Amino acid sequence: MTRRALAAGVLCAAMALPFGLGLNEAGAAPLPTVTSQSDESRPAVMGTVSEDSGLSVSINSLSPRIITDENELVISGTVHNDSPTTLANISLEVFVANETPISVPALTNALSDDEPDATHAASSSLTNIARGATTSFEIHVPTSSLPLTDADEWGPRVTTVTATSGEYSGKDRSIIVWDSGAQVSASRVSTVIPWTSTSATQDQGERSAVLSLASASGVTLAVDPLLIPRGPQPTATPSPSASPSPDAGQSEANPSQSGQSDAEPGQSGAPTASPSASPTPTPAPTATDPAQRARDLQSEAFVSALLSNATEIIALPEGDADLGALSLSGNSGFWDRASRSMADFPDTLRKAGWVAPANSAASPSPSASATPSPSGTSSPSGAPNATPTPSASTSTSGQSTTTTSSPDSGPTILRNVAWPADTTFGTSFLSGFSSSNQITIAPLGALTPAEDVPFTSYARVNVNPDTGETSTDGTGVRTLAQQSDIAAILSWNASGSDELDAEQALTAITAIITRERPASSRTIFAAAQRGTVINERLTNRTKALFSPRWVSATSFSEMAASEPTDVDRQTVDAGVLEADTETAISDMTSSLTRLTPLANATDDPNAVYESVTPQILPALSAQLTPSEQLDAATAVTSQVTTMLSSVTVEPSSAVNLINKSANFPVLVRNNLPWPVRVDVTLVPDDPRLRATPAQSQTLAAQGATTVEVPVGAIGSGDIEVTYKVTTPDGVVLDDSQTVTVRMHAGWEDAITAVIASIFGLLFLAGITRSLRKRAARKAQAASGDAETDTTTESETATTKETP
């Protein structure tokens, strides 16, 4: 065991804490539920399952798995009595094939043959097995009784255990492997295991298996960046989800010209709008909720362990988006988004946000800086195969007081690997992914030899992207062809006795391939299918694959740099973009175009895009079928439609308008979480009403706002008026509501005249009354003077008569 493997084992043992983080906590958007393809069927290479007649036999253990100089072989298993009665005696017999299969198809035939050419190696029996009971057995087989004599006939032998009791019988097959010690050149084997947000569970078992696989020699994880939990600290590079491109997908230029090399992710064949740089965020405060704090500690520990255990990680695009579909669609906006997500894959704790930025007073000085290497990979200090080095404890605000790796060291992140879906792989994609440092993983069944050859040719195939033919002059696109049988077994979530058979079959296949040309080392590459269940059984299968002495664990980079094949392979076709996938891409592109005016009408357009764009690439996951991609895209477009219909006018009853000019009140509701600037106007069906748009009105978030629209009216009558709410650049948000306006604009003059007349009459009445009062006073005054004169004359007369 190497020192690194030992350290990884200790680290895994030390991390016995529940890595239970939900996908939403890791930043992934909810995705369609996908059933793993690996559970659906038994790989064809495993042969057919024999039919039982009342007895079910299961071989569960072989010791040793690989026979060398041991004295005996121990076969353990169970027998289940499916018969309708108790069986007094069950006879067990062991048979071992006399010949070693010379090819993988021959192994499959041997696993399916009901009457194999085999040697009877041992017998045993079971007694008094009740109906429905299951009984264990253990048979010791002396190796001297096995047909293992010719050292050149080393390799796999099919072993059969039969059970019989009268008319009832059953049997099970497995594989023993004999290592005679023959001199061979070890086969170089490399595997890729995908871990994607489409099918990940992020439970404790899965995370533990991920860490185990990350530390295994010959195994390279292809990781969806959405599965890397991000810490609360700001990072130097904003994630693609936080940097939406308002015009994403508008350009129809071939994305092959848009900088497939992630060393130049911003070079596009057609211009696309570039988001403005986001301001440097403030570090998040320490979580006060104990449960959240515990989850943060678990996430930090997991990321630290992953970056410490792994030597290489393949950076997949967000959501494992199908790069082949993006290329065939010609959507440079989505292609650039996928490229950015690969370029931003974190390779250190600091870049994952679990350590404060290097320029922060709370952070230690960086020990190394990760920079892109010429080949498109990122490695500490530019070293392509730098190994993570332990560091002293690192303390950050709100984080754990220790980390298991240096905050600025980590694995090599391979950002130059493309793994298109089966249907989209082809010359159209390869033509755009033909940079000298790019590597493409071919799907199962592609690039098989054009003619039958008695040996397994090299895994690396250089393909001429113009013709699809194998290139043997050193030119062409570097492509890795898969060993389909190994890939199928790795993807099979076998259980019970099938688990033993799967592990032994992997050992057997590598032995067969090595025996084909024992003096010439072969290169063997296999990738588990997307959706493969990552658990302890998968780690056991990979251990079985790399455990034999005739297997040399090889890294992905070494496999990609290995010698290319000189055997002509089947011509690669152009690749196909399924109609549903094309529709999905087109619909989401159109939705983003429709969303742009609304986003620009807010003070934070990026926040509007961030509510939608994180779902775009996962909707195009290579694991999804075209119909599932369309369903996921429909969910995105529905979200945009909902946002666009969130600004509405409240219904209103009929309105009476008697003035020639007025401010017409319109109640507009904004259900978005952001204030929105709008123009509001009225559209009458009669020219007697004219409206002036109420421009640059700001609607409060999550509320209703009354907007007054200036109107002018001429004449009278009932007319229908449509409320119209638009963005400042004229895009209609709502024009679905109408109102009946009863116009009586002439009444204003009539009422004014009546009121004026009334006031005139009142004025005249007042004047008349005043004149009358004045005349009355004058008359009264005159009458008073006359009475005074009469009285005076009377008094004078009286005076004269008196002596």
Tab-separated table of N, CA and C in Angstrom, residues 798-803:
chain	number	residue	atom	x	y	z
A	798	THR	N	-100.711	125.053	19.615
A	798	THR	CA	-101.117	124.939	21.025
A	798	THR	C	-100.442	126.018	21.827
A	799	THR	N	-99.273	126.318	21.483
A	799	THR	CA	-98.546	127.330	22.243
A	799	THR	C	-99.181	128.703	22.045
A	800	LYS	N	-99.578	128.954	20.845
A	800	LYS	CA	-100.204	130.230	20.566
A	800	LYS	C	-101.521	130.371	21.297
A	801	GLU	N	-102.272	129.375	21.456
A	801	GLU	CA	-103.582	129.470	22.132
A	801	GLU	C	-103.441	129.634	23.635
A	802	THR	N	-102.359	129.371	24.142
A	802	THR	CA	-102.199	129.445	25.599
A	802	THR	C	-101.733	130.864	25.958
A	803	PRO	N	-102.389	131.488	26.945
A	803	PRO	CA	-102.029	132.845	27.369
A	803	PRO	C	-100.647	132.806	27.990
